[in-house]
Amino acid sequence: MSIEGDVDDPTASELFKKYPRIVADHHVMEFLTDYLRLMIGGNLGAFEMENLMDVDIDTHHREMEIPIHALVRTADGMPAFGIVAAVMGVVNTMGSVDKPPSVLGELIAAALVGTFLGILLGYAVLSPLASRMEDRAAEGSKIFECIKVALLATMNAYPPQVAVEFGRKVLYSTERPSFQELDNHLRELKGK
């Protein structure tokens, strides 16, 4: 109950001011404060809270995937676009069949460039871009999973240090601080 004021107005909270990167992320702050409010209200059990958090995280993840799916569909269509460009180039070439071979060669080359561009854009540009966006969306969901696990551990009466450790374990190994690094960081924050 002592953090109710902090949860209601996190931008004015001395507690949250210690974590400017968290406060700067609107989605994270909304997620965190919404579930802290529910915990303060005390009417939901850990099982119900976990289910609600899972739905919330899934909704966030699906929203992040909308532009990714659009880009994947575009990437998938680019080779077909290249084929259409090639066919149009061949049709154009057929209309110029009475021209010398050097002109016909240029027209056929232009038609093949359409195929090349469609394949290049689809497989070498748009598809890798969509994959990177997908990876970033998954990385972006990790913070919500971390918060979820830490809050649920708190709801299940684990001590704060253990709840934080639960959250730390959710992070990718490339992003996860060691136990000692996290402990040192938390000690520094306590000193402020």
Short mmCIF file of N, CA and C in Angstrom, two decimals:
data_model
loop_
_atom_site.label_atom_id
_atom_site.label_comp_id
_atom_site.label_asym_id
_atom_site.label_seq_id
_atom_site.Cartn_x
_atom_site.Cartn_y
_atom_site.Cartn_z
N MET A 1 0.83 -1.19 0.00
CA MET A 1 0.00 0.00 0.00
C MET A 1 0.87 1.26 0.00
N SER A 2 2.10 1.16 0.49
CA SER A 2 2.96 2.34 0.59
C SER A 2 3.38 2.89 -0.77
N ILE A 3 3.24 2.10 -1.84
CA ILE A 3 3.63 2.58 -3.17
C ILE A 3 2.43 3.03 -4.00
N GLU A 4 1.26 3.09 -3.40
CA GLU A 4 0.06 3.45 -4.16
C GLU A 4 0.21 4.81 -4.85
N GLY A 5 0.74 5.80 -4.14
CA GLY A 5 0.95 7.12 -4.74
C GLY A 5 1.95 7.07 -5.89
N ASP A 6 2.98 6.25 -5.74
CA ASP A 6 3.98 6.09 -6.81
C ASP A 6 3.35 5.47 -8.05
N VAL A 7 2.48 4.52 -7.85
CA VAL A 7 1.83 3.83 -8.96
C VAL A 7 0.83 4.76 -9.66
N ASP A 8 0.13 5.57 -8.87
CA ASP A 8 -0.87 6.46 -9.45
C ASP A 8 -0.25 7.59 -10.27
N ASP A 9 0.93 8.07 -9.88
CA ASP A 9 1.59 9.15 -10.61
C ASP A 9 3.09 8.84 -10.69
N PRO A 10 3.46 7.90 -11.56
CA PRO A 10 4.86 7.46 -11.61
C PRO A 10 5.83 8.55 -12.06
N THR A 11 5.38 9.52 -12.85
CA THR A 11 6.30 10.56 -13.32
C THR A 11 6.71 11.50 -12.19
N ALA A 12 5.89 11.61 -11.16
CA ALA A 12 6.23 12.45 -10.01
C ALA A 12 6.82 11.64 -8.86
N SER A 13 6.92 10.36 -9.02
CA SER A 13 7.36 9.46 -7.96
C SER A 13 8.88 9.50 -7.78
N GLU A 14 9.30 9.68 -6.55
CA GLU A 14 10.73 9.61 -6.23
C GLU A 14 11.26 8.20 -6.47
N LEU A 15 10.42 7.21 -6.22
CA LEU A 15 10.81 5.82 -6.43
C LEU A 15 11.12 5.56 -7.91
N PHE A 16 10.22 5.95 -8.80
CA PHE A 16 10.40 5.69 -10.22
C PHE A 16 11.46 6.61 -10.84
N LYS A 17 11.74 7.76 -10.25
CA LYS A 17 12.76 8.66 -10.79
C LYS A 17 14.14 8.01 -10.77
N LYS A 18 14.32 7.00 -9.95
CA LYS A 18 15.59 6.27 -9.91
C LYS A 18 15.78 5.42 -11.18
N TYR A 19 14.70 5.23 -11.93
CA TYR A 19 14.74 4.35 -13.09
C TYR A 19 14.23 5.10 -14.33
N PRO A 20 14.98 6.10 -14.81
CA PRO A 20 14.51 6.94 -15.91
C PRO A 20 14.27 6.18 -17.21
N ARG A 21 15.02 5.12 -17.47
CA ARG A 21 14.81 4.36 -18.71
C ARG A 21 13.47 3.63 -18.67
N ILE A 22 13.07 3.18 -17.49
CA ILE A 22 11.78 2.50 -17.35
C ILE A 22 10.66 3.53 -17.50
N VAL A 23 10.80 4.66 -16.84
CA VAL A 23 9.77 5.72 -16.91
C VAL A 23 9.62 6.22 -18.34
N ALA A 24 10.70 6.25 -19.10
CA ALA A 24 10.66 6.75 -20.48
C ALA A 24 9.89 5.83 -21.43
N ASP A 25 9.74 4.58 -21.05
CA ASP A 25 9.04 3.62 -21.92
C ASP A 25 7.57 3.54 -21.50
N HIS A 26 6.72 4.19 -22.27
CA HIS A 26 5.29 4.27 -21.94
C HIS A 26 4.66 2.89 -21.77
N HIS A 27 4.96 1.97 -22.68
CA HIS A 27 4.35 0.64 -22.63
C HIS A 27 4.76 -0.13 -21.38
N VAL A 28 6.02 -0.04 -21.05
CA VAL A 28 6.52 -0.73 -19.85
C VAL A 28 5.90 -0.14 -18.60
N MET A 29 5.85 1.19 -18.53
CA MET A 29 5.27 1.84 -17.36
C MET A 29 3.79 1.50 -17.21
N GLU A 30 3.08 1.48 -18.31
CA GLU A 30 1.66 1.12 -18.25
C GLU A 30 1.49 -0.31 -17.75
N PHE A 31 2.28 -1.22 -18.30
CA PHE A 31 2.20 -2.62 -17.88
C PHE A 31 2.51 -2.75 -16.40
N LEU A 32 3.63 -2.16 -15.98
CA LEU A 32 4.07 -2.26 -14.59
C LEU A 32 3.05 -1.65 -13.63
N THR A 33 2.61 -0.44 -13.91
CA THR A 33 1.68 0.22 -12.98
C THR A 33 0.30 -0.43 -12.98
N ASP A 34 -0.14 -0.92 -14.12
CA ASP A 34 -1.44 -1.61 -14.15
C ASP A 34 -1.44 -2.82 -13.22
N TYR A 35 -0.35 -3.61 -13.28
CA TYR A 35 -0.32 -4.82 -12.46
C TYR A 35 0.02 -4.53 -11.00
N LEU A 36 0.78 -3.48 -10.76
CA LEU A 36 0.98 -3.08 -9.37
C LEU A 36 -0.34 -2.64 -8.76
N ARG A 37 -1.17 -1.92 -9.53
CA ARG A 37 -2.50 -1.52 -9.04
C ARG A 37 -3.35 -2.75 -8.70
N LEU A 38 -3.30 -3.73 -9.58
CA LEU A 38 -4.07 -4.96 -9.31
C LEU A 38 -3.54 -5.69 -8.08
N MET A 39 -2.24 -5.66 -7.90
CA MET A 39 -1.67 -6.30 -6.70
C MET A 39 -2.08 -5.54 -5.44
N ILE A 40 -2.09 -4.21 -5.52
CA ILE A 40 -2.49 -3.40 -4.37
C ILE A 40 -3.95 -3.65 -4.03
N GLY A 41 -4.78 -3.80 -5.07
CA GLY A 41 -6.20 -4.08 -4.86
C GLY A 41 -6.43 -5.40 -4.15
N GLY A 42 -5.54 -6.34 -4.38
CA GLY A 42 -5.54 -7.58 -3.62
C GLY A 42 -6.64 -8.59 -3.94
N ASN A 43 -7.37 -8.42 -5.02
CA ASN A 43 -8.48 -9.34 -5.29
C ASN A 43 -8.13 -10.49 -6.23
N LEU A 44 -6.99 -10.40 -6.91
CA LEU A 44 -6.61 -11.45 -7.84
C LEU A 44 -5.54 -12.33 -7.22
N GLY A 45 -5.66 -13.63 -7.46
CA GLY A 45 -4.61 -14.55 -7.05
C GLY A 45 -3.52 -14.57 -8.11
N ALA A 46 -2.42 -15.22 -7.78
CA ALA A 46 -1.28 -15.28 -8.69
C ALA A 46 -1.64 -15.96 -10.00
N PHE A 47 -2.47 -17.01 -9.95
CA PHE A 47 -2.85 -17.73 -11.16
C PHE A 47 -3.63 -16.81 -12.11
N GLU A 48 -4.61 -16.09 -11.58
CA GLU A 48 -5.40 -15.18 -12.41
C GLU A 48 -4.54 -14.05 -12.94
N MET A 49 -3.66 -13.54 -12.09
CA MET A 49 -2.77 -12.46 -12.51
C MET A 49 -1.85 -12.93 -13.64
N GLU A 50 -1.31 -14.13 -13.51
CA GLU A 50 -0.44 -14.65 -14.55
C GLU A 50 -1.18 -14.80 -15.87
N ASN A 51 -2.40 -15.32 -15.83
CA ASN A 51 -3.18 -15.46 -17.06
C ASN A 51 -3.44 -14.11 -17.71
N LEU A 52 -3.79 -13.13 -16.89
CA LEU A 52 -4.05 -11.78 -17.42
C LEU A 52 -2.77 -11.19 -18.02
N MET A 53 -1.65 -11.37 -17.36
CA MET A 53 -0.37 -10.87 -17.88
C MET A 53 -0.01 -11.55 -19.20
N ASP A 54 -0.24 -12.85 -19.27
CA ASP A 54 0.04 -13.58 -20.51
C ASP A 54 -0.78 -13.04 -21.67
N VAL A 55 -2.05 -12.77 -21.43
CA VAL A 55 -2.91 -12.21 -22.47
C VAL A 55 -2.41 -10.83 -22.88
N ASP A 56 -2.04 -10.02 -21.90
CA ASP A 56 -1.54 -8.68 -22.17
C ASP A 56 -0.25 -8.73 -22.98
N ILE A 57 0.68 -9.58 -22.61
CA ILE A 57 1.94 -9.71 -23.34
C ILE A 57 1.69 -10.23 -24.75
N ASP A 58 0.79 -11.19 -24.89
CA ASP A 58 0.46 -11.73 -26.21
C ASP A 58 -0.15 -10.65 -27.09
N THR A 59 -1.02 -9.82 -26.53
CA THR A 59 -1.61 -8.72 -27.30
C THR A 59 -0.53 -7.75 -27.75
N HIS A 60 0.36 -7.40 -26.85
CA HIS A 60 1.47 -6.50 -27.21
C HIS A 60 2.31 -7.10 -28.32
N HIS A 61 2.63 -8.39 -28.19
CA HIS A 61 3.46 -9.06 -29.19
C HIS A 61 2.75 -9.10 -30.55
N ARG A 62 1.47 -9.40 -30.55
CA ARG A 62 0.72 -9.45 -31.82
C ARG A 62 0.66 -8.07 -32.48
N GLU A 63 0.52 -7.03 -31.68
CA GLU A 63 0.52 -5.68 -32.24
C GLU A 63 1.87 -5.37 -32.89
N MET A 64 2.93 -5.83 -32.28
CA MET A 64 4.27 -5.60 -32.84
C MET A 64 4.46 -6.37 -34.14
N GLU A 65 3.73 -7.48 -34.31
CA GLU A 65 3.89 -8.32 -35.49
C GLU A 65 3.12 -7.81 -36.72
N ILE A 66 2.19 -6.90 -36.55
CA ILE A 66 1.38 -6.44 -37.68
C ILE A 66 2.25 -5.88 -38.81
N PRO A 67 3.15 -4.92 -38.55
CA PRO A 67 3.97 -4.44 -39.66
C PRO A 67 4.94 -5.50 -40.18
N ILE A 68 5.35 -6.41 -39.30
CA ILE A 68 6.26 -7.48 -39.74
C ILE A 68 5.56 -8.37 -40.75
N HIS A 69 4.32 -8.75 -40.46
CA HIS A 69 3.57 -9.61 -41.40
C HIS A 69 3.36 -8.89 -42.73
N ALA A 70 3.09 -7.59 -42.68
CA ALA A 70 2.92 -6.83 -43.92
C ALA A 70 4.21 -6.85 -44.75
N LEU A 71 5.34 -6.69 -44.08
CA LEU A 71 6.62 -6.70 -44.78
C LEU A 71 6.94 -8.08 -45.34
N VAL A 72 6.61 -9.14 -44.58
CA VAL A 72 6.84 -10.51 -45.06
C VAL A 72 6.01 -10.77 -46.31
N ARG A 73 4.76 -10.34 -46.28
CA ARG A 73 3.90 -10.53 -47.46
C ARG A 73 4.45 -9.77 -48.67
N THR A 74 4.94 -8.57 -48.43
CA THR A 74 5.54 -7.80 -49.52
C THR A 74 6.78 -8.50 -50.05
N ALA A 75 7.63 -8.99 -49.15
CA ALA A 75 8.84 -9.71 -49.56
C ALA A 75 8.48 -10.96 -50.36
N ASP A 76 7.44 -11.67 -49.90
CA ASP A 76 7.01 -12.88 -50.62
C ASP A 76 6.49 -12.56 -52.02
N GLY A 77 5.93 -11.39 -52.19
CA GLY A 77 5.37 -11.01 -53.49
C GLY A 77 6.37 -10.41 -54.46
N MET A 78 7.52 -10.00 -53.97
CA MET A 78 8.49 -9.33 -54.84
C MET A 78 8.99 -10.22 -55.98
N PRO A 79 9.30 -11.51 -55.78
CA PRO A 79 9.70 -12.32 -56.93
C PRO A 79 8.59 -12.39 -58.00
N ALA A 80 7.34 -12.45 -57.59
CA ALA A 80 6.24 -12.45 -58.56
C ALA A 80 6.19 -11.11 -59.29
N PHE A 81 6.45 -10.03 -58.56
CA PHE A 81 6.51 -8.72 -59.20
C PHE A 81 7.63 -8.71 -60.25
N GLY A 82 8.76 -9.33 -59.93
CA GLY A 82 9.86 -9.42 -60.88
C GLY A 82 9.48 -10.22 -62.11
N ILE A 83 8.72 -11.28 -61.92
CA ILE A 83 8.27 -12.08 -63.06
C ILE A 83 7.33 -11.26 -63.93
N VAL A 84 6.42 -10.52 -63.31
CA VAL A 84 5.51 -9.66 -64.08
C VAL A 84 6.32 -8.64 -64.87
N ALA A 85 7.33 -8.05 -64.24
CA ALA A 85 8.18 -7.09 -64.95
C ALA A 85 8.88 -7.76 -66.13
N ALA A 86 9.34 -8.99 -65.94
CA ALA A 86 10.00 -9.71 -67.03
C ALA A 86 9.02 -10.00 -68.16
N VAL A 87 7.82 -10.43 -67.82
CA VAL A 87 6.81 -10.72 -68.85
C VAL A 87 6.48 -9.44 -69.63
N MET A 88 6.31 -8.34 -68.91
CA MET A 88 6.02 -7.08 -69.59
C MET A 88 7.19 -6.68 -70.50
N GLY A 89 8.40 -6.94 -70.02
CA GLY A 89 9.58 -6.65 -70.85
C GLY A 89 9.62 -7.52 -72.10
N VAL A 90 9.23 -8.78 -71.96
CA VAL A 90 9.21 -9.69 -73.11
C VAL A 90 8.12 -9.25 -74.09
N VAL A 91 6.96 -8.85 -73.56
CA VAL A 91 5.88 -8.35 -74.42
C VAL A 91 6.37 -7.13 -75.19
N ASN A 92 7.05 -6.24 -74.49
CA ASN A 92 7.60 -5.05 -75.15
C ASN A 92 8.62 -5.45 -76.21
N THR A 93 9.43 -6.45 -75.91
CA THR A 93 10.43 -6.94 -76.86
C THR A 93 9.75 -7.54 -78.08
N MET A 94 8.67 -8.27 -77.88
CA MET A 94 7.95 -8.90 -79.00
C MET A 94 7.39 -7.84 -79.95
N GLY A 95 7.05 -6.69 -79.40
CA GLY A 95 6.56 -5.60 -80.26
C GLY A 95 7.67 -4.96 -81.06
N SER A 96 8.88 -5.30 -80.74
CA SER A 96 10.03 -4.71 -81.44
C SER A 96 10.84 -5.78 -82.17
N VAL A 97 10.21 -6.86 -82.54
CA VAL A 97 10.90 -8.00 -83.14
C VAL A 97 11.59 -7.65 -84.46
N ASP A 98 11.15 -6.57 -85.10
CA ASP A 98 11.75 -6.19 -86.37
C ASP A 98 13.03 -5.36 -86.19
N LYS A 99 13.41 -5.10 -84.97
CA LYS A 99 14.60 -4.30 -84.68
C LYS A 99 15.85 -5.18 -84.78
N PRO A 100 17.02 -4.53 -84.85
CA PRO A 100 18.26 -5.31 -84.94
C PRO A 100 18.54 -6.06 -83.62
N PRO A 101 19.34 -7.10 -83.66
CA PRO A 101 19.63 -7.90 -82.46
C PRO A 101 20.19 -7.08 -81.30
N SER A 102 20.96 -6.05 -81.56
CA SER A 102 21.52 -5.25 -80.47
C SER A 102 20.41 -4.55 -79.68
N VAL A 103 19.37 -4.09 -80.36
CA VAL A 103 18.24 -3.44 -79.68
C VAL A 103 17.43 -4.50 -78.93
N LEU A 104 17.19 -5.64 -79.58
CA LEU A 104 16.44 -6.72 -78.93
C LEU A 104 17.18 -7.21 -77.67
N GLY A 105 18.49 -7.28 -77.75
CA GLY A 105 19.29 -7.70 -76.60
C GLY A 105 19.11 -6.76 -75.41
N GLU A 106 19.10 -5.46 -75.69
CA GLU A 106 18.89 -4.48 -74.62
C GLU A 106 17.49 -4.62 -74.02
N LEU A 107 16.49 -4.86 -74.87
CA LEU A 107 15.11 -5.01 -74.37
C LEU A 107 14.97 -6.26 -73.51
N ILE A 108 15.60 -7.35 -73.94
CA ILE A 108 15.53 -8.59 -73.17
C ILE A 108 16.29 -8.41 -71.85
N ALA A 109 17.42 -7.74 -71.88
CA ALA A 109 18.20 -7.48 -70.66
C ALA A 109 17.37 -6.65 -69.68
N ALA A 110 16.65 -5.67 -70.19
CA ALA A 110 15.80 -4.85 -69.31
C ALA A 110 14.71 -5.72 -68.67
N ALA A 111 14.16 -6.65 -69.44
CA ALA A 111 13.14 -7.55 -68.90
C ALA A 111 13.72 -8.42 -67.78
N LEU A 112 14.93 -8.88 -67.97
CA LEU A 112 15.57 -9.72 -66.95
C LEU A 112 15.95 -8.93 -65.70
N VAL A 113 16.22 -7.64 -65.87
CA VAL A 113 16.52 -6.80 -64.72
C VAL A 113 15.32 -6.75 -63.78
N GLY A 114 14.11 -6.75 -64.34
CA GLY A 114 12.90 -6.76 -63.53
C GLY A 114 12.84 -8.01 -62.66
N THR A 115 13.17 -9.16 -63.22
CA THR A 115 13.19 -10.40 -62.46
C THR A 115 14.25 -10.33 -61.37
N PHE A 116 15.43 -9.87 -61.75
CA PHE A 116 16.53 -9.75 -60.79
C PHE A 116 16.14 -8.82 -59.64
N LEU A 117 15.57 -7.68 -59.93
CA LEU A 117 15.19 -6.74 -58.87
C LEU A 117 14.13 -7.31 -57.95
N GLY A 118 13.16 -8.00 -58.52
CA GLY A 118 12.12 -8.61 -57.69
C GLY A 118 12.70 -9.62 -56.72
N ILE A 119 13.59 -10.46 -57.21
CA ILE A 119 14.21 -11.47 -56.35
C ILE A 119 15.15 -10.81 -55.34
N LEU A 120 15.95 -9.86 -55.80
CA LEU A 120 16.89 -9.17 -54.90
C LEU A 120 16.14 -8.45 -53.78
N LEU A 121 15.14 -7.68 -54.13
CA LEU A 121 14.40 -6.94 -53.11
C LEU A 121 13.66 -7.87 -52.15
N GLY A 122 13.08 -8.94 -52.70
CA GLY A 122 12.33 -9.86 -51.85
C GLY A 122 13.20 -10.65 -50.90
N TYR A 123 14.25 -11.27 -51.44
CA TYR A 123 15.05 -12.19 -50.62
C TYR A 123 16.26 -11.54 -49.93
N ALA A 124 16.81 -10.48 -50.51
CA ALA A 124 18.03 -9.90 -49.95
C ALA A 124 17.80 -8.61 -49.17
N VAL A 125 16.62 -8.01 -49.31
CA VAL A 125 16.36 -6.75 -48.61
C VAL A 125 15.17 -6.90 -47.66
N LEU A 126 14.00 -7.13 -48.21
CA LEU A 126 12.79 -7.12 -47.38
C LEU A 126 12.69 -8.30 -46.42
N SER A 127 13.03 -9.49 -46.87
CA SER A 127 12.93 -10.66 -46.00
C SER A 127 13.89 -10.56 -44.80
N PRO A 128 15.17 -10.21 -45.00
CA PRO A 128 16.04 -10.03 -43.83
C PRO A 128 15.58 -8.89 -42.91
N LEU A 129 15.04 -7.84 -43.51
CA LEU A 129 14.53 -6.74 -42.70
C LEU A 129 13.37 -7.20 -41.83
N ALA A 130 12.47 -7.99 -42.40
CA ALA A 130 11.35 -8.53 -41.63
C ALA A 130 11.84 -9.46 -40.52
N SER A 131 12.86 -10.25 -40.80
CA SER A 131 13.42 -11.14 -39.77
C SER A 131 14.02 -10.34 -38.63
N ARG A 132 14.71 -9.26 -38.96
CA ARG A 132 15.30 -8.43 -37.90
C ARG A 132 14.21 -7.76 -37.07
N MET A 133 13.16 -7.30 -37.74
CA MET A 133 12.04 -6.70 -37.01
C MET A 133 11.39 -7.72 -36.08
N GLU A 134 11.29 -8.95 -36.54
CA GLU A 134 10.72 -10.02 -35.72
C GLU A 134 11.59 -10.28 -34.48
N ASP A 135 12.91 -10.30 -34.69
CA ASP A 135 13.83 -10.49 -33.56
C ASP A 135 13.70 -9.33 -32.56
N ARG A 136 13.60 -8.12 -33.06
CA ARG A 136 13.48 -6.95 -32.17
C ARG A 136 12.17 -6.99 -31.39
N ALA A 137 11.11 -7.46 -32.04
CA ALA A 137 9.82 -7.57 -31.34
C ALA A 137 9.92 -8.58 -30.21
N ALA A 138 10.58 -9.70 -30.47
CA ALA A 138 10.77 -10.71 -29.41
C ALA A 138 11.63 -10.15 -28.29
N GLU A 139 12.68 -9.42 -28.64
CA GLU A 139 13.53 -8.80 -27.63
C GLU A 139 12.73 -7.79 -26.80
N GLY A 140 11.85 -7.06 -27.47
CA GLY A 140 11.03 -6.05 -26.79
C GLY A 140 10.03 -6.65 -25.83
N SER A 141 9.65 -7.88 -26.05
CA SER A 141 8.70 -8.54 -25.15
C SER A 141 9.38 -9.08 -23.89
N LYS A 142 10.69 -9.22 -23.92
CA LYS A 142 11.41 -9.79 -22.78
C LYS A 142 11.22 -8.96 -21.51
N ILE A 143 11.18 -7.65 -21.63
CA ILE A 143 11.04 -6.82 -20.43
C ILE A 143 9.69 -7.08 -19.76
N PHE A 144 8.65 -7.32 -20.57
CA PHE A 144 7.34 -7.60 -20.00
C PHE A 144 7.35 -8.95 -19.28
N GLU A 145 8.02 -9.93 -19.87
CA GLU A 145 8.13 -11.24 -19.23
C GLU A 145 8.93 -11.14 -17.93
N CYS A 146 9.96 -10.33 -17.94
CA CYS A 146 10.79 -10.14 -16.75
C CYS A 146 9.95 -9.51 -15.62
N ILE A 147 9.20 -8.47 -15.96
CA ILE A 147 8.34 -7.82 -14.97
C ILE A 147 7.29 -8.81 -14.46
N LYS A 148 6.71 -9.56 -15.38
CA LYS A 148 5.69 -10.54 -15.00
C LYS A 148 6.22 -11.52 -13.97
N VAL A 149 7.37 -12.12 -14.27
CA VAL A 149 7.93 -13.14 -13.39
C VAL A 149 8.29 -12.54 -12.03
N ALA A 150 8.88 -11.35 -12.02
CA ALA A 150 9.26 -10.72 -10.76
C ALA A 150 8.02 -10.38 -9.92
N LEU A 151 6.98 -9.84 -10.56
CA LEU A 151 5.77 -9.50 -9.82
C LEU A 151 5.06 -10.75 -9.29
N LEU A 152 5.03 -11.80 -10.09
CA LEU A 152 4.39 -13.03 -9.63
C LEU A 152 5.16 -13.66 -8.47
N ALA A 153 6.48 -13.58 -8.54
CA ALA A 153 7.29 -14.08 -7.42
C ALA A 153 7.00 -13.28 -6.17
N THR A 154 6.83 -11.97 -6.32
CA THR A 154 6.48 -11.12 -5.19
C THR A 154 5.11 -11.49 -4.64
N MET A 155 4.16 -11.74 -5.54
CA MET A 155 2.82 -12.14 -5.10
C MET A 155 2.84 -13.46 -4.33
N ASN A 156 3.79 -14.30 -4.70
CA ASN A 156 3.91 -15.61 -4.04
C ASN A 156 4.80 -15.55 -2.81
N ALA A 157 5.03 -14.33 -2.32
CA ALA A 157 5.71 -14.06 -1.05
C ALA A 157 7.20 -14.40 -1.04
N TYR A 158 7.83 -14.41 -2.21
CA TYR A 158 9.28 -14.56 -2.23
C TYR A 158 9.90 -13.23 -1.80
N PRO A 159 11.04 -13.27 -1.16
CA PRO A 159 11.72 -12.02 -0.78
C PRO A 159 12.10 -11.23 -2.04
N PRO A 160 12.22 -9.92 -1.93
CA PRO A 160 12.53 -9.09 -3.11
C PRO A 160 13.77 -9.55 -3.88
N GLN A 161 14.82 -9.95 -3.18
CA GLN A 161 16.04 -10.38 -3.86
C GLN A 161 15.78 -11.62 -4.72
N VAL A 162 14.94 -12.51 -4.23
CA VAL A 162 14.62 -13.73 -4.98
C VAL A 162 13.70 -13.38 -6.15
N ALA A 163 12.74 -12.50 -5.94
CA ALA A 163 11.84 -12.08 -7.02
C ALA A 163 12.62 -11.43 -8.16
N VAL A 164 13.60 -10.61 -7.80
CA VAL A 164 14.45 -9.98 -8.82
C VAL A 164 15.26 -11.05 -9.55
N GLU A 165 15.73 -12.04 -8.84
CA GLU A 165 16.48 -13.13 -9.46
C GLU A 165 15.60 -13.90 -10.44
N PHE A 166 14.34 -14.12 -10.09
CA PHE A 166 13.40 -14.77 -11.01
C PHE A 166 13.32 -13.96 -12.31
N GLY A 167 13.17 -12.65 -12.17
CA GLY A 167 13.09 -11.79 -13.36
C GLY A 167 14.38 -11.80 -14.17
N ARG A 168 15.51 -11.81 -13.50
CA ARG A 168 16.81 -11.83 -14.19
C ARG A 168 16.95 -13.07 -15.05
N LYS A 169 16.44 -14.20 -14.59
CA LYS A 169 16.58 -15.46 -15.31
C LYS A 169 15.79 -15.49 -16.63
N VAL A 170 14.82 -14.62 -16.77
CA VAL A 170 14.01 -14.58 -17.99
C VAL A 170 14.75 -13.93 -19.15
N LEU A 171 15.71 -13.06 -18.84
CA LEU A 171 16.42 -12.30 -19.86
C LEU A 171 17.30 -13.21 -20.71
N TYR A 172 17.50 -12.80 -21.96
CA TYR A 172 18.44 -13.52 -22.83
C TYR A 172 19.82 -13.47 -22.20
N SER A 173 20.60 -14.51 -22.40
CA SER A 173 21.93 -14.57 -21.79
C SER A 173 22.81 -13.42 -22.26
N THR A 174 22.58 -12.92 -23.45
CA THR A 174 23.39 -11.81 -23.96
C THR A 174 23.04 -10.48 -23.27
N GLU A 175 21.87 -10.40 -22.67
CA GLU A 175 21.42 -9.17 -22.01
C GLU A 175 21.42 -9.30 -20.48
N ARG A 176 21.51 -10.51 -19.99
CA ARG A 176 21.35 -10.78 -18.56
C ARG A 176 22.62 -10.41 -17.78
N PRO A 177 22.46 -9.53 -16.79
CA PRO A 177 23.62 -9.26 -15.94
C PRO A 177 23.88 -10.48 -15.05
N SER A 178 25.11 -10.60 -14.63
CA SER A 178 25.41 -11.69 -13.69
C SER A 178 24.73 -11.37 -12.36
N PHE A 179 24.65 -12.37 -11.52
CA PHE A 179 24.06 -12.16 -10.20
C PHE A 179 24.80 -11.05 -9.47
N GLN A 180 26.13 -11.09 -9.54
CA GLN A 180 26.94 -10.10 -8.83
C GLN A 180 26.76 -8.70 -9.41
N GLU A 181 26.70 -8.60 -10.74
CA GLU A 181 26.49 -7.29 -11.37
C GLU A 181 25.16 -6.69 -10.93
N LEU A 182 24.13 -7.49 -10.92
CA LEU A 182 22.81 -7.01 -10.50
C LEU A 182 22.83 -6.63 -9.02
N ASP A 183 23.43 -7.45 -8.22
CA ASP A 183 23.51 -7.17 -6.79
C ASP A 183 24.25 -5.85 -6.53
N ASN A 184 25.36 -5.64 -7.22
CA ASN A 184 26.11 -4.38 -7.07
C ASN A 184 25.29 -3.18 -7.52
N HIS A 185 24.58 -3.34 -8.61
CA HIS A 185 23.74 -2.25 -9.12
C HIS A 185 22.64 -1.91 -8.12
N LEU A 186 22.00 -2.91 -7.57
CA LEU A 186 20.93 -2.67 -6.60
C LEU A 186 21.48 -2.02 -5.33
N ARG A 187 22.66 -2.41 -4.93
CA ARG A 187 23.29 -1.78 -3.76
C ARG A 187 23.57 -0.30 -4.02
N GLU A 188 24.03 0.00 -5.24
CA GLU A 188 24.27 1.40 -5.61
C GLU A 188 22.97 2.21 -5.57
N LEU A 189 21.89 1.61 -6.06
CA LEU A 189 20.61 2.32 -6.05
C LEU A 189 20.10 2.56 -4.64
N LYS A 190 20.35 1.61 -3.75
CA LYS A 190 19.92 1.78 -2.36
C LYS A 190 20.64 2.96 -1.71
N GLY A 191 21.87 3.19 -2.15
CA GLY A 191 22.66 4.28 -1.60
C GLY A 191 22.18 5.66 -2.04
N LYS A 192 21.39 5.71 -3.10
CA LYS A 192 20.92 7.01 -3.61
C LYS A 192 19.72 7.51 -2.86
#
